[in-house]
mmCIF file of C-alpha atoms in Angstrom:
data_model
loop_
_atom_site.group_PDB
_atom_site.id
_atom_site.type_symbol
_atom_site.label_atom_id
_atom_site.label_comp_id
_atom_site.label_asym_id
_atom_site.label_seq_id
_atom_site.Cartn_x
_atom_site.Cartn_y
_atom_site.Cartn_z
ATOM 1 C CA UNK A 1 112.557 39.928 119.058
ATOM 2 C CA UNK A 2 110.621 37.327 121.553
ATOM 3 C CA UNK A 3 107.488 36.067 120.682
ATOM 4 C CA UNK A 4 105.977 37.684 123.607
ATOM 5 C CA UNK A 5 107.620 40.820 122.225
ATOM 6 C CA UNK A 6 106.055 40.525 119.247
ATOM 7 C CA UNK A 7 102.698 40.002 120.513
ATOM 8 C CA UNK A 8 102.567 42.755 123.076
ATOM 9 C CA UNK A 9 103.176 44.897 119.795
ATOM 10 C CA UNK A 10 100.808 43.300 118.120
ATOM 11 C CA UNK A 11 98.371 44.458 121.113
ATOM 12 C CA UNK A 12 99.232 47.933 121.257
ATOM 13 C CA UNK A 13 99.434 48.271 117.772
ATOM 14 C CA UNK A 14 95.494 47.033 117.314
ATOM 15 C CA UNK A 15 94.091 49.053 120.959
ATOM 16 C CA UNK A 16 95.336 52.408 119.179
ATOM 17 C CA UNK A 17 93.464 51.729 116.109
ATOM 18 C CA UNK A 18 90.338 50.571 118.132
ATOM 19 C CA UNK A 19 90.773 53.896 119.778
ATOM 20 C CA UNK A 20 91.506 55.980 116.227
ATOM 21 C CA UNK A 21 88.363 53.904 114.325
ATOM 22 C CA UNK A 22 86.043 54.896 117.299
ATOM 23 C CA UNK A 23 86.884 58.297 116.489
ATOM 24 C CA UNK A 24 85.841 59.284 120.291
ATOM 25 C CA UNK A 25 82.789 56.868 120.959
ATOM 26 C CA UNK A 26 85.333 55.650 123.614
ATOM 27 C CA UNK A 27 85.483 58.479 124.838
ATOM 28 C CA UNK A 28 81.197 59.251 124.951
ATOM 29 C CA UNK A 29 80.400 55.963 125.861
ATOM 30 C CA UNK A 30 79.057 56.631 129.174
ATOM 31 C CA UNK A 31 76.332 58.603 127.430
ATOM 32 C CA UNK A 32 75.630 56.956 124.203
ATOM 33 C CA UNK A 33 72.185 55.720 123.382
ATOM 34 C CA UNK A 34 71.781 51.929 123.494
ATOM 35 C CA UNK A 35 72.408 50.459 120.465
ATOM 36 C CA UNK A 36 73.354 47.126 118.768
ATOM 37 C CA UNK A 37 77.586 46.634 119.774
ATOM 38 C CA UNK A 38 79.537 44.747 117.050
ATOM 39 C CA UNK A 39 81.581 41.955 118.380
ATOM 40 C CA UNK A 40 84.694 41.243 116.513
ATOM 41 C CA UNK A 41 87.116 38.522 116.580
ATOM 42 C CA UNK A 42 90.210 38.297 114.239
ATOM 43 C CA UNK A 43 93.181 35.788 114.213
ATOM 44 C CA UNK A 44 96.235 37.288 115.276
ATOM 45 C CA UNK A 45 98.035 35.117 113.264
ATOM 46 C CA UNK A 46 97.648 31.204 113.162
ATOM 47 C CA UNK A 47 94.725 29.772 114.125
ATOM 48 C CA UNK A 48 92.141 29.889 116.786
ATOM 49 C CA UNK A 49 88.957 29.214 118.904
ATOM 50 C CA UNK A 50 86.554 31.424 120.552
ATOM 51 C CA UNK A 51 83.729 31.404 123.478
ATOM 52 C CA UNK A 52 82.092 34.304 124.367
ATOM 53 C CA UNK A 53 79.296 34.911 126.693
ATOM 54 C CA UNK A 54 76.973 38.197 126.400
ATOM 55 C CA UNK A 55 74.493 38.996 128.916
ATOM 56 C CA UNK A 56 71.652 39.753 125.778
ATOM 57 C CA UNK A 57 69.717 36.681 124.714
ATOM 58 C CA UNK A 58 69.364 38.527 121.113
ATOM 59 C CA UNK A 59 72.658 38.389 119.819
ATOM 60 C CA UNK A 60 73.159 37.312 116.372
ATOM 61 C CA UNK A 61 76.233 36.868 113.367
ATOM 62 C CA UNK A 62 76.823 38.864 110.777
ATOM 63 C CA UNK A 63 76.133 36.150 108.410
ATOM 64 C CA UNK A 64 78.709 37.109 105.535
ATOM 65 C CA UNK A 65 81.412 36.794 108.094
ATOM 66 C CA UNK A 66 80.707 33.404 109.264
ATOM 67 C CA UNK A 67 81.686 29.576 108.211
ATOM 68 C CA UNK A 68 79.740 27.010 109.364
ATOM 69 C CA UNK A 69 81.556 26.192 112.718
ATOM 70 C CA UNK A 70 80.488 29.654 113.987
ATOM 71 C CA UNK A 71 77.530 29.794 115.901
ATOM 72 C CA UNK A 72 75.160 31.642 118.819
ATOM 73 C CA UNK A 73 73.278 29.716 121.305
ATOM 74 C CA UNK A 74 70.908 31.942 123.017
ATOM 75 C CA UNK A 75 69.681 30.895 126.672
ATOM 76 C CA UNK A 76 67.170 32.595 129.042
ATOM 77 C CA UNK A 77 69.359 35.274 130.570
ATOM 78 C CA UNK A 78 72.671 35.098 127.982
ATOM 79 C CA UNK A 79 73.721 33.992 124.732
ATOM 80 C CA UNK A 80 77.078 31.890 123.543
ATOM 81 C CA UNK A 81 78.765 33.128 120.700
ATOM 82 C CA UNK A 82 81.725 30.318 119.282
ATOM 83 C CA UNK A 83 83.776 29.686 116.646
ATOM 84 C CA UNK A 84 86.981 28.888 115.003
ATOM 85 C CA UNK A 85 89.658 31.498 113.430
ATOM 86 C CA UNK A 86 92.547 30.531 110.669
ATOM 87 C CA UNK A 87 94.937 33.112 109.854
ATOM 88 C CA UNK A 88 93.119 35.986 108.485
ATOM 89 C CA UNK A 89 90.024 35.275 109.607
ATOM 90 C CA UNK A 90 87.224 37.495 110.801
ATOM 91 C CA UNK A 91 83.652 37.028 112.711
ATOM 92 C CA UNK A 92 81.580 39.628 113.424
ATOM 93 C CA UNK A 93 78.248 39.414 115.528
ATOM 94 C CA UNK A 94 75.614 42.234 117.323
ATOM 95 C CA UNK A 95 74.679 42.454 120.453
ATOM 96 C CA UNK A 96 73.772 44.330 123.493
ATOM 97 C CA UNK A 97 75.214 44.271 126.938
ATOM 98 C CA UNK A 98 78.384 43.396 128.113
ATOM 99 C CA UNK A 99 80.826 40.774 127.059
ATOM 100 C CA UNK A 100 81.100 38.452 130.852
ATOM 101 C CA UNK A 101 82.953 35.796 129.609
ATOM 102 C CA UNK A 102 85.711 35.089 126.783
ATOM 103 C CA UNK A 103 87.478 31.622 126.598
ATOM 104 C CA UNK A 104 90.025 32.374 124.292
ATOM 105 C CA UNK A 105 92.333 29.873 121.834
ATOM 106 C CA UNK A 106 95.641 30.776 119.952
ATOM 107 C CA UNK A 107 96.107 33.905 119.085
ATOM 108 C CA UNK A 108 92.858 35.723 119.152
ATOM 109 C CA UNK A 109 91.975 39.535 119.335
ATOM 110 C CA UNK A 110 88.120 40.415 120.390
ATOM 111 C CA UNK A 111 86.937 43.942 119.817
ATOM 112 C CA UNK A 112 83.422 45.553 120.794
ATOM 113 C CA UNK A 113 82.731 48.204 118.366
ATOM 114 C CA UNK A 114 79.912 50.994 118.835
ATOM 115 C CA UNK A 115 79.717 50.167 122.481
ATOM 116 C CA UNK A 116 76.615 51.145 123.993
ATOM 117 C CA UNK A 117 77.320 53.051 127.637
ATOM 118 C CA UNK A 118 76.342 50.207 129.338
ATOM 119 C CA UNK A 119 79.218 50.567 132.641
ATOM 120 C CA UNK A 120 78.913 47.748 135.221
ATOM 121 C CA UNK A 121 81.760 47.349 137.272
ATOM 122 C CA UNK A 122 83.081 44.073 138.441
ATOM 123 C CA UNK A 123 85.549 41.417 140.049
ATOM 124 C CA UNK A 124 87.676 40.781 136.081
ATOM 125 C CA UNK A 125 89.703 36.863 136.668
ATOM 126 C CA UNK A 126 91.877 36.147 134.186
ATOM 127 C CA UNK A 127 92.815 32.625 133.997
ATOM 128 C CA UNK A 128 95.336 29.973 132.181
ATOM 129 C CA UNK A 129 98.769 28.866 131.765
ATOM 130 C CA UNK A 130 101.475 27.655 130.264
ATOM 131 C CA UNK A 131 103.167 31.106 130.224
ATOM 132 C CA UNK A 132 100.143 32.546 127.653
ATOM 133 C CA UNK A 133 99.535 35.765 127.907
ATOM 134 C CA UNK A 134 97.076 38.772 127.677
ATOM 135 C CA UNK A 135 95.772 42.420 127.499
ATOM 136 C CA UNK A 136 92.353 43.637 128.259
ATOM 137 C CA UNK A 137 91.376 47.351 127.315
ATOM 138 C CA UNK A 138 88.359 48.796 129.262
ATOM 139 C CA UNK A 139 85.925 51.434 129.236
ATOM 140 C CA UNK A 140 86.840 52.808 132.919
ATOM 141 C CA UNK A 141 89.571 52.656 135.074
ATOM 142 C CA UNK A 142 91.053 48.931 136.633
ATOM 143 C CA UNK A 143 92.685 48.550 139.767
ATOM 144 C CA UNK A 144 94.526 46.034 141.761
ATOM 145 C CA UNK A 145 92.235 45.123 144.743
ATOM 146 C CA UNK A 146 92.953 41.244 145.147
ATOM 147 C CA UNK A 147 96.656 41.143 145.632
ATOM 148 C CA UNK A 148 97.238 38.118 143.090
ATOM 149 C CA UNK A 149 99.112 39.659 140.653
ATOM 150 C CA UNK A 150 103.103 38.630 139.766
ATOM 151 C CA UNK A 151 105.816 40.957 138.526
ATOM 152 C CA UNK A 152 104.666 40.076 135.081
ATOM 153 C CA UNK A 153 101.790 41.843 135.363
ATOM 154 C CA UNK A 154 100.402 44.886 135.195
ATOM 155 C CA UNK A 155 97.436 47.585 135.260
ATOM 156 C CA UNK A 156 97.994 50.972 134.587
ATOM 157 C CA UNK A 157 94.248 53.507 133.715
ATOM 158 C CA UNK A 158 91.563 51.241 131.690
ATOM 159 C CA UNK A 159 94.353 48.484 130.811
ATOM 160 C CA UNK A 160 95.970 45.454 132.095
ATOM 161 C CA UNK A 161 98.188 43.093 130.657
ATOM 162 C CA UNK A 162 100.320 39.957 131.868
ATOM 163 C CA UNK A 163 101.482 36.224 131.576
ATOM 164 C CA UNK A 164 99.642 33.388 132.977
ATOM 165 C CA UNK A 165 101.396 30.573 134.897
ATOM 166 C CA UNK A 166 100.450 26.876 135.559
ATOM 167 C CA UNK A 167 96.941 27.276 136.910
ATOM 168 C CA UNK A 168 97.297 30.894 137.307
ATOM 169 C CA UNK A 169 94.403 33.262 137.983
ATOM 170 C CA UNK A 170 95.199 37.428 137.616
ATOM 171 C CA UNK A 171 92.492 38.940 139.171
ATOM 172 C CA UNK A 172 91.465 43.258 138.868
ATOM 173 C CA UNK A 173 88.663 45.340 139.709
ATOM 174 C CA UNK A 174 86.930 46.674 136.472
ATOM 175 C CA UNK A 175 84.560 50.360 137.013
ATOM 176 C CA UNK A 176 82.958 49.715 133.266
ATOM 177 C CA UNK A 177 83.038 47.088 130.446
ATOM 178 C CA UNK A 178 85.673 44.945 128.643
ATOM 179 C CA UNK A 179 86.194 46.598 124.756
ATOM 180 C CA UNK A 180 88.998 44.813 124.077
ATOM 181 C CA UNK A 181 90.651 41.786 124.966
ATOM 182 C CA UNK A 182 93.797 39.982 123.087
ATOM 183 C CA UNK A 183 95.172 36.515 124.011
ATOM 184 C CA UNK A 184 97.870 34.227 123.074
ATOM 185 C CA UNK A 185 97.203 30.909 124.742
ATOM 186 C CA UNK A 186 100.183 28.540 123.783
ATOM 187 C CA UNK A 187 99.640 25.186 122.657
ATOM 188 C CA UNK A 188 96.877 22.889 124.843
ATOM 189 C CA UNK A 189 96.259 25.941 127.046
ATOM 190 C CA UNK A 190 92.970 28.418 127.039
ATOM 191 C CA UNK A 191 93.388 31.975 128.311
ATOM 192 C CA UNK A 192 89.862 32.544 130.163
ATOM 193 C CA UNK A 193 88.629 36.170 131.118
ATOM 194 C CA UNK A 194 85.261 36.114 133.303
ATOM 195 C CA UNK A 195 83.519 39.694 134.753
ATOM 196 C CA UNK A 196 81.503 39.240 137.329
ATOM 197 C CA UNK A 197 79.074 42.384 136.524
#
């Protein structure tokens, strides 16, 4: 079995149990009360990095799951959530909003859990190389409007996946907000996922 293989899996394998834990929140979220989300970010084996960008200037860790490289910055209209993963590893933080940004490191799955029915829609780039590759689960459907997409990728209902080329950018139209991305950047590479809400 390839690496990729193994990964892709690994993907599918981690968006059903998102989807079995939520127990149907997925499903509701379009009319669920605001409420603090849960960000989560877990090694998918090896080690890792992390940038995320929220569009809540309250979000804060979940201080038992935290070393001391993990930190929030909070600015005037967003806050940056960072931090490094080894095998094994967990973060959690809260916040509200939408993810808008994720620079992503390694191996690195990032969950929202209790998401709150916020649903804007967006322009979703996806950007990187070095043959890395990536999934992205949604809370509405994503479409192929900006014809930059190679065979090795795809979108099918609230999911897209694909590889990322030397300086390649995949781009989609997102109707909702990003619950689940999960990267594998290969060695000196980044695998960068912006929503422009």
């Amino acid at each position: 079995m390839t690496r990729e293989t193994s990964n892709r899996r690994a993907f599918l394998k981690k968006a059903a149990l998102t989807t079995t834990v939520g127990g149907g929140v997925l499903a509701s979220a379009g009319t669920a009360a605001a409420a603090d989300q849960k960000l989560i970010l877990e090694s998918n084996g090896g080690s890792g990095s992390y940038t995320v960008y929220v569009n809540d200037t309250g979000a804060s860790g979940v201080s038992s799951t935290l070393e001391s490289g993990d930190e929030v910055d909070s600015g005037s209209s967003k806050s940056r959530i960072s931090g490094d993963l080894s095998d094994g590893d967990r973060d959690e933080y809260t916040f509200t909003g939408q993810v808008t940004a994720a620079i992503l490191r390694g191996d690195v799955w990032l969950e929202v859990a209790n998401p709150n029915g916020i649903n804007l829609g967006g322009r979703l780039d996806i950007e990187g190389g070095g043959d890395s590759t990536y999934w992205v689960k949604a809370s509405q459907d994503m479409r192929d409007d900006y014809s930059n997409l190679e065979s090795t990728d795809s979108v099918s209902d609230d999911t897209c996946d694909g590889t990322l080329g030397f300086s390649d950018t995949d781009s989609y139209y997102l109707d909702g907000t990003i619950y689940a991305i999960s990267a594998s950047a290969t060695d000196g590479y980044s695998v960068t996922v912006s929503h422009d809400i």
